[in-house]
PDB file of C-alpha atoms in Angstrom:
ATOM      1  CA  UNK A  16       0.000  -0.035  -0.061  1.00 58.00           C
ATOM      2  CA  UNK A  17       1.249   3.415  -1.018  1.00 63.00           C
ATOM      3  CA  UNK A  18       0.616   6.273   1.262  1.00 64.00           C
ATOM      4  CA  UNK A  19      -0.441   9.494  -0.308  1.00 67.00           C
ATOM      5  CA  UNK A  20       1.015  12.697   0.882  1.00 64.00           C
ATOM      6  CA  UNK A  21      -1.441  15.280   1.980  1.00 59.00           C
ATOM      7  CA  UNK A  22      -1.526  18.471  -0.041  1.00 60.00           C
ATOM      8  CA  UNK A  23      -0.029  21.553   1.549  1.00 70.00           C
ATOM      9  CA  UNK A  24      -2.255  24.704   2.114  1.00 69.00           C
ATOM     10  CA  UNK A  25      -5.964  25.219   2.620  1.00 71.00           C
ATOM     11  CA  UNK A  26      -8.833  23.801   0.521  1.00 84.00           C
ATOM     12  CA  UNK A  27     -11.269  26.011  -1.168  1.00 85.00           C
ATOM     13  CA  UNK A  28     -13.905  25.251   1.602  1.00 87.00           C
ATOM     14  CA  UNK A  29     -11.465  26.300   4.319  1.00 87.00           C
ATOM     15  CA  UNK A  30     -10.506  29.386   2.648  1.00 89.00           C
ATOM     16  CA  UNK A  31     -14.279  30.480   2.103  1.00 91.00           C
ATOM     17  CA  UNK A  32     -15.025  29.642   5.769  1.00 92.00           C
ATOM     18  CA  UNK A  33     -12.038  31.685   6.962  1.00 92.00           C
ATOM     19  CA  UNK A  34     -13.098  34.698   4.936  1.00 94.00           C
ATOM     20  CA  UNK A  35     -16.619  34.451   6.161  1.00 95.00           C
ATOM     21  CA  UNK A  36     -15.583  34.410   9.816  1.00 95.00           C
ATOM     22  CA  UNK A  37     -13.147  37.258   9.137  1.00 95.00           C
ATOM     23  CA  UNK A  38     -16.038  39.304   7.617  1.00 96.00           C
ATOM     24  CA  UNK A  39     -18.261  38.567  10.582  1.00 96.00           C
ATOM     25  CA  UNK A  40     -15.638  39.609  13.136  1.00 96.00           C
ATOM     26  CA  UNK A  41     -14.765  42.786  11.203  1.00 96.00           C
ATOM     27  CA  UNK A  42     -18.467  43.656  10.780  1.00 96.00           C
ATOM     28  CA  UNK A  43     -19.033  43.303  14.602  1.00 96.00           C
ATOM     29  CA  UNK A  44     -16.006  45.324  15.359  1.00 96.00           C
ATOM     30  CA  UNK A  45     -17.114  48.159  12.946  1.00 96.00           C
ATOM     31  CA  UNK A  46     -20.749  48.273  14.502  1.00 96.00           C
ATOM     32  CA  UNK A  47     -19.289  48.556  18.088  1.00 96.00           C
ATOM     33  CA  UNK A  48     -16.901  51.104  16.898  1.00 95.00           C
ATOM     34  CA  UNK A  49     -19.609  53.302  15.208  1.00 95.00           C
ATOM     35  CA  UNK A  50     -21.849  52.945  18.406  1.00 95.00           C
ATOM     36  CA  UNK A  51     -18.836  54.076  20.586  1.00 95.00           C
ATOM     37  CA  UNK A  52     -18.067  57.194  18.292  1.00 93.00           C
ATOM     38  CA  UNK A  53     -21.798  58.165  18.240  1.00 93.00           C
ATOM     39  CA  UNK A  54     -22.024  57.928  22.106  1.00 93.00           C
ATOM     40  CA  UNK A  55     -18.721  59.743  22.306  1.00 93.00           C
ATOM     41  CA  UNK A  56     -20.023  62.681  20.197  1.00 93.00           C
ATOM     42  CA  UNK A  57     -23.327  62.803  22.075  1.00 92.00           C
ATOM     43  CA  UNK A  58     -21.358  63.136  25.401  1.00 94.00           C
ATOM     44  CA  UNK A  59     -19.073  65.858  23.965  1.00 94.00           C
ATOM     45  CA  UNK A  60     -22.101  67.761  22.803  1.00 93.00           C
ATOM     46  CA  UNK A  61     -23.702  67.748  26.108  1.00 94.00           C
ATOM     47  CA  UNK A  62     -20.484  68.672  27.963  1.00 95.00           C
ATOM     48  CA  UNK A  63     -19.952  71.453  25.467  1.00 94.00           C
ATOM     49  CA  UNK A  64     -23.518  72.727  26.259  1.00 95.00           C
ATOM     50  CA  UNK A  65     -22.961  72.411  29.898  1.00 95.00           C
ATOM     51  CA  UNK A  66     -19.683  74.297  29.805  1.00 95.00           C
ATOM     52  CA  UNK A  67     -21.473  77.121  27.926  1.00 95.00           C
ATOM     53  CA  UNK A  68     -24.139  77.185  30.576  1.00 95.00           C
ATOM     54  CA  UNK A  69     -21.648  77.558  33.401  1.00 95.00           C
ATOM     55  CA  UNK A  70     -19.883  80.301  31.376  1.00 95.00           C
ATOM     56  CA  UNK A  71     -23.305  82.106  30.853  1.00 94.00           C
ATOM     57  CA  UNK A  72     -24.286  81.969  34.470  1.00 92.00           C
ATOM     58  CA  UNK A  73     -20.876  82.968  35.974  1.00 92.00           C
ATOM     59  CA  UNK A  74     -20.096  85.643  33.340  1.00 91.00           C
ATOM     60  CA  UNK A  75     -23.600  87.248  33.743  1.00 90.00           C
ATOM     61  CA  UNK A  76     -23.386  87.189  37.507  1.00 88.00           C
ATOM     62  CA  UNK A  77     -19.853  88.734  37.339  1.00 86.00           C
ATOM     63  CA  UNK A  78     -20.796  91.364  34.772  1.00 85.00           C
ATOM     64  CA  UNK A  79     -24.225  92.462  36.122  1.00 81.00           C
ATOM     65  CA  UNK A  80     -23.892  91.885  39.860  1.00 75.00           C
ATOM     66  CA  UNK A  81     -20.253  93.152  40.404  1.00 68.00           C
ATOM     67  CA  UNK A  82     -19.544  95.956  37.942  1.00 66.00           C
ATOM     68  CA  UNK A  83     -22.688  97.831  37.331  1.00 69.00           C
ATOM     69  CA  UNK A  84     -25.045  99.731  39.591  1.00 66.00           C
ATOM     70  CA  UNK A  85     -28.297  99.683  37.487  1.00 68.00           C
ATOM     71  CA  UNK A  86     -30.148  99.027  34.423  1.00 69.00           C
ATOM     72  CA  UNK A  87     -31.286 101.573  31.912  1.00 62.00           C
ATOM     73  CA  UNK A  88     -34.970 100.530  31.411  1.00 60.00           C
ATOM     74  CA  UNK A  89     -36.049 103.862  29.813  1.00 55.00           C
ATOM     75  CA  UNK A  90     -37.311 101.838  26.721  1.00 59.00           C
ATOM     76  CA  UNK A  91     -38.665  98.994  28.771  1.00 55.00           C
ATOM     77  CA  UNK A  92     -37.093  95.562  29.157  1.00 64.00           C
ATOM     78  CA  UNK A  93     -35.950  94.541  25.659  1.00 63.00           C
ATOM     79  CA  UNK A  94     -36.096  90.840  24.960  1.00 75.00           C
ATOM     80  CA  UNK A  95     -32.432  90.400  23.824  1.00 79.00           C
ATOM     81  CA  UNK A  96     -30.479  93.453  24.995  1.00 82.00           C
ATOM     82  CA  UNK A  97     -30.050  95.220  28.240  1.00 82.00           C
ATOM     83  CA  UNK A  98     -28.169  98.439  28.939  1.00 79.00           C
ATOM     84  CA  UNK A  99     -26.061  98.712  32.081  1.00 79.00           C
ATOM     85  CA  UNK A 100     -25.201 101.934  33.895  1.00 76.00           C
ATOM     86  CA  UNK A 101     -22.582 102.610  36.491  1.00 73.00           C
ATOM     87  CA  UNK A 102     -22.864 105.814  38.289  1.00 60.00           C
ATOM     88  CA  UNK A 103     -20.483 106.996  40.993  1.00 57.00           C
ATOM     89  CA  UNK A 104     -21.342 109.839  43.342  1.00 55.00           C
ATOM     90  CA  UNK A 105     -18.312 111.978  42.321  1.00 55.00           C
ATOM     91  CA  UNK A 106     -18.599 111.512  38.571  1.00 55.00           C
ATOM     92  CA  UNK A 107     -21.689 112.986  36.842  1.00 57.00           C
ATOM     93  CA  UNK A 108     -21.565 110.951  33.771  1.00 64.00           C
ATOM     94  CA  UNK A 109     -22.628 107.298  33.720  1.00 63.00           C
ATOM     95  CA  UNK A 110     -20.552 104.589  32.129  1.00 73.00           C
ATOM     96  CA  UNK A 111     -22.798 102.551  29.698  1.00 79.00           C
ATOM     97  CA  UNK A 112     -22.472  99.018  28.471  1.00 83.00           C
ATOM     98  CA  UNK A 113     -24.780  96.553  26.812  1.00 85.00           C
ATOM     99  CA  UNK A 114     -25.283  92.895  26.845  1.00 88.00           C
ATOM    100  CA  UNK A 115     -26.901  91.682  23.602  1.00 90.00           C
ATOM    101  CA  UNK A 116     -27.924  88.408  21.910  1.00 91.00           C
ATOM    102  CA  UNK A 117     -26.571  88.304  18.312  1.00 90.00           C
ATOM    103  CA  UNK A 118     -25.947  85.519  15.763  1.00 89.00           C
ATOM    104  CA  UNK A 119     -26.016  82.640  18.453  1.00 91.00           C
ATOM    105  CA  UNK A 120     -23.776  84.486  21.008  1.00 94.00           C
ATOM    106  CA  UNK A 121     -24.380  86.650  23.917  1.00 93.00           C
ATOM    107  CA  UNK A 122     -22.014  89.624  23.632  1.00 93.00           C
ATOM    108  CA  UNK A 123     -21.020  92.128  26.238  1.00 91.00           C
ATOM    109  CA  UNK A 124     -20.114  95.486  24.690  1.00 89.00           C
ATOM    110  CA  UNK A 125     -18.257  98.175  26.631  1.00 84.00           C
ATOM    111  CA  UNK A 126     -16.172 101.213  26.268  1.00 80.00           C
ATOM    112  CA  UNK A 127     -12.542 100.407  27.098  1.00 76.00           C
ATOM    113  CA  UNK A 128     -11.360 103.828  26.522  1.00 74.00           C
ATOM    114  CA  UNK A 129     -13.018 107.098  25.048  1.00 75.00           C
ATOM    115  CA  UNK A 130     -12.511 105.999  21.463  1.00 80.00           C
ATOM    116  CA  UNK A 131     -12.520 102.217  21.803  1.00 82.00           C
ATOM    117  CA  UNK A 132     -15.530  99.783  22.097  1.00 84.00           C
ATOM    118  CA  UNK A 133     -14.562  96.242  23.165  1.00 86.00           C
ATOM    119  CA  UNK A 134     -16.637  93.051  22.783  1.00 90.00           C
ATOM    120  CA  UNK A 135     -16.515  90.033  24.951  1.00 91.00           C
ATOM    121  CA  UNK A 136     -18.433  86.808  24.145  1.00 93.00           C
ATOM    122  CA  UNK A 137     -20.328  85.864  27.314  1.00 93.00           C
ATOM    123  CA  UNK A 138     -21.612  82.539  25.898  1.00 94.00           C
ATOM    124  CA  UNK A 139     -21.832  80.743  22.513  1.00 94.00           C
ATOM    125  CA  UNK A 140     -23.967  78.101  20.770  1.00 95.00           C
ATOM    126  CA  UNK A 141     -27.153  79.832  21.653  1.00 94.00           C
ATOM    127  CA  UNK A 142     -30.293  79.086  19.676  1.00 93.00           C
ATOM    128  CA  UNK A 143     -32.458  81.488  21.600  1.00 92.00           C
ATOM    129  CA  UNK A 144     -31.879  84.074  24.505  1.00 93.00           C
ATOM    130  CA  UNK A 145     -34.182  86.562  26.228  1.00 90.00           C
ATOM    131  CA  UNK A 146     -34.336  88.756  29.238  1.00 86.00           C
ATOM    132  CA  UNK A 147     -38.061  88.219  30.335  1.00 83.00           C
ATOM    133  CA  UNK A 148     -38.468  89.899  33.711  1.00 78.00           C
ATOM    134  CA  UNK A 149     -37.193  92.327  36.115  1.00 77.00           C
ATOM    135  CA  UNK A 150     -38.551  91.625  39.664  1.00 77.00           C
ATOM    136  CA  UNK A 151     -37.239  93.485  42.642  1.00 77.00           C
ATOM    137  CA  UNK A 152     -33.337  93.135  42.452  1.00 80.00           C
ATOM    138  CA  UNK A 153     -33.261  90.232  40.066  1.00 85.00           C
ATOM    139  CA  UNK A 154     -33.135  90.149  36.291  1.00 85.00           C
ATOM    140  CA  UNK A 155     -34.372  86.879  34.789  1.00 89.00           C
ATOM    141  CA  UNK A 156     -33.273  85.179  31.581  1.00 91.00           C
ATOM    142  CA  UNK A 157     -34.005  82.203  29.359  1.00 93.00           C
ATOM    143  CA  UNK A 158     -31.755  80.452  26.992  1.00 94.00           C
ATOM    144  CA  UNK A 159     -31.802  77.533  24.624  1.00 95.00           C
ATOM    145  CA  UNK A 160     -28.448  76.085  23.824  1.00 96.00           C
ATOM    146  CA  UNK A 161     -27.914  74.039  20.640  1.00 95.00           C
ATOM    147  CA  UNK A 162     -24.668  72.257  19.586  1.00 94.00           C
ATOM    148  CA  UNK A 163     -24.466  69.405  17.036  1.00 91.00           C
ATOM    149  CA  UNK A 164     -28.012  68.417  17.445  1.00 89.00           C
ATOM    150  CA  UNK A 165     -28.025  68.369  21.271  1.00 91.00           C
ATOM    151  CA  UNK A 166     -30.278  71.171  22.780  1.00 93.00           C
ATOM    152  CA  UNK A 167     -30.814  72.140  26.466  1.00 95.00           C
ATOM    153  CA  UNK A 168     -33.092  74.975  27.828  1.00 95.00           C
ATOM    154  CA  UNK A 169     -32.252  76.818  30.969  1.00 95.00           C
ATOM    155  CA  UNK A 170     -33.683  79.643  33.007  1.00 94.00           C
ATOM    156  CA  UNK A 171     -31.697  81.732  35.534  1.00 92.00           C
ATOM    157  CA  UNK A 172     -31.524  85.088  37.364  1.00 90.00           C
ATOM    158  CA  UNK A 173     -28.980  87.649  38.205  1.00 88.00           C
ATOM    159  CA  UNK A 174     -29.039  89.915  41.117  1.00 84.00           C
ATOM    160  CA  UNK A 175     -28.605  93.615  40.572  1.00 79.00           C
ATOM    161  CA  UNK A 176     -27.092  95.487  43.475  1.00 72.00           C
TER     162      UNK A 176
END
C-alpha cells in the first residue's frame, strides 16, 4: 500500500469559511466602533453645552452683579438686549455697556477707552436668548443652547445691586 502525501495549504472550503468568519468579526467590530463614536459625540455635545451654561451663568453674575449699579430701562425691558449703567457719586456721567444676543452668541459690549469699544463673548451656541422679567433686584433670563444636534433649555436670574 502506498501512502499519499497530503496536499499543503488550505482547501477552497477552508478558505471560504475563513473569509466568512473574518468578515463577521470585522462587521461586529465596525458596528461596535460606530456606536462608541456616536455615544462619544453625544457626550461631547452635552459637555460643551454644560460648559457654555456655566460660562453664561458665571459671566452674567460677574458682569451684572459686580460691575454695574443699575439697568437703563427707559425703553422698557428689551427681550435680547439690556443696557447697564454705572454711576458714581463724584462722577456726573454714567458709564454705559450693553449685553446683547446676536448670531448665536451673547455679547458684552463696553467702552474700554474714550474711543474704543470692546466686545466680549459671554456665551456661545445659543439658539435663543431672552431677558424676560425684572422683579425686585433680580433680572431673569431664558436660554436655549444648541450644539451638534443636542439642545438644552435653562432659566436663570442675576441679582442687581
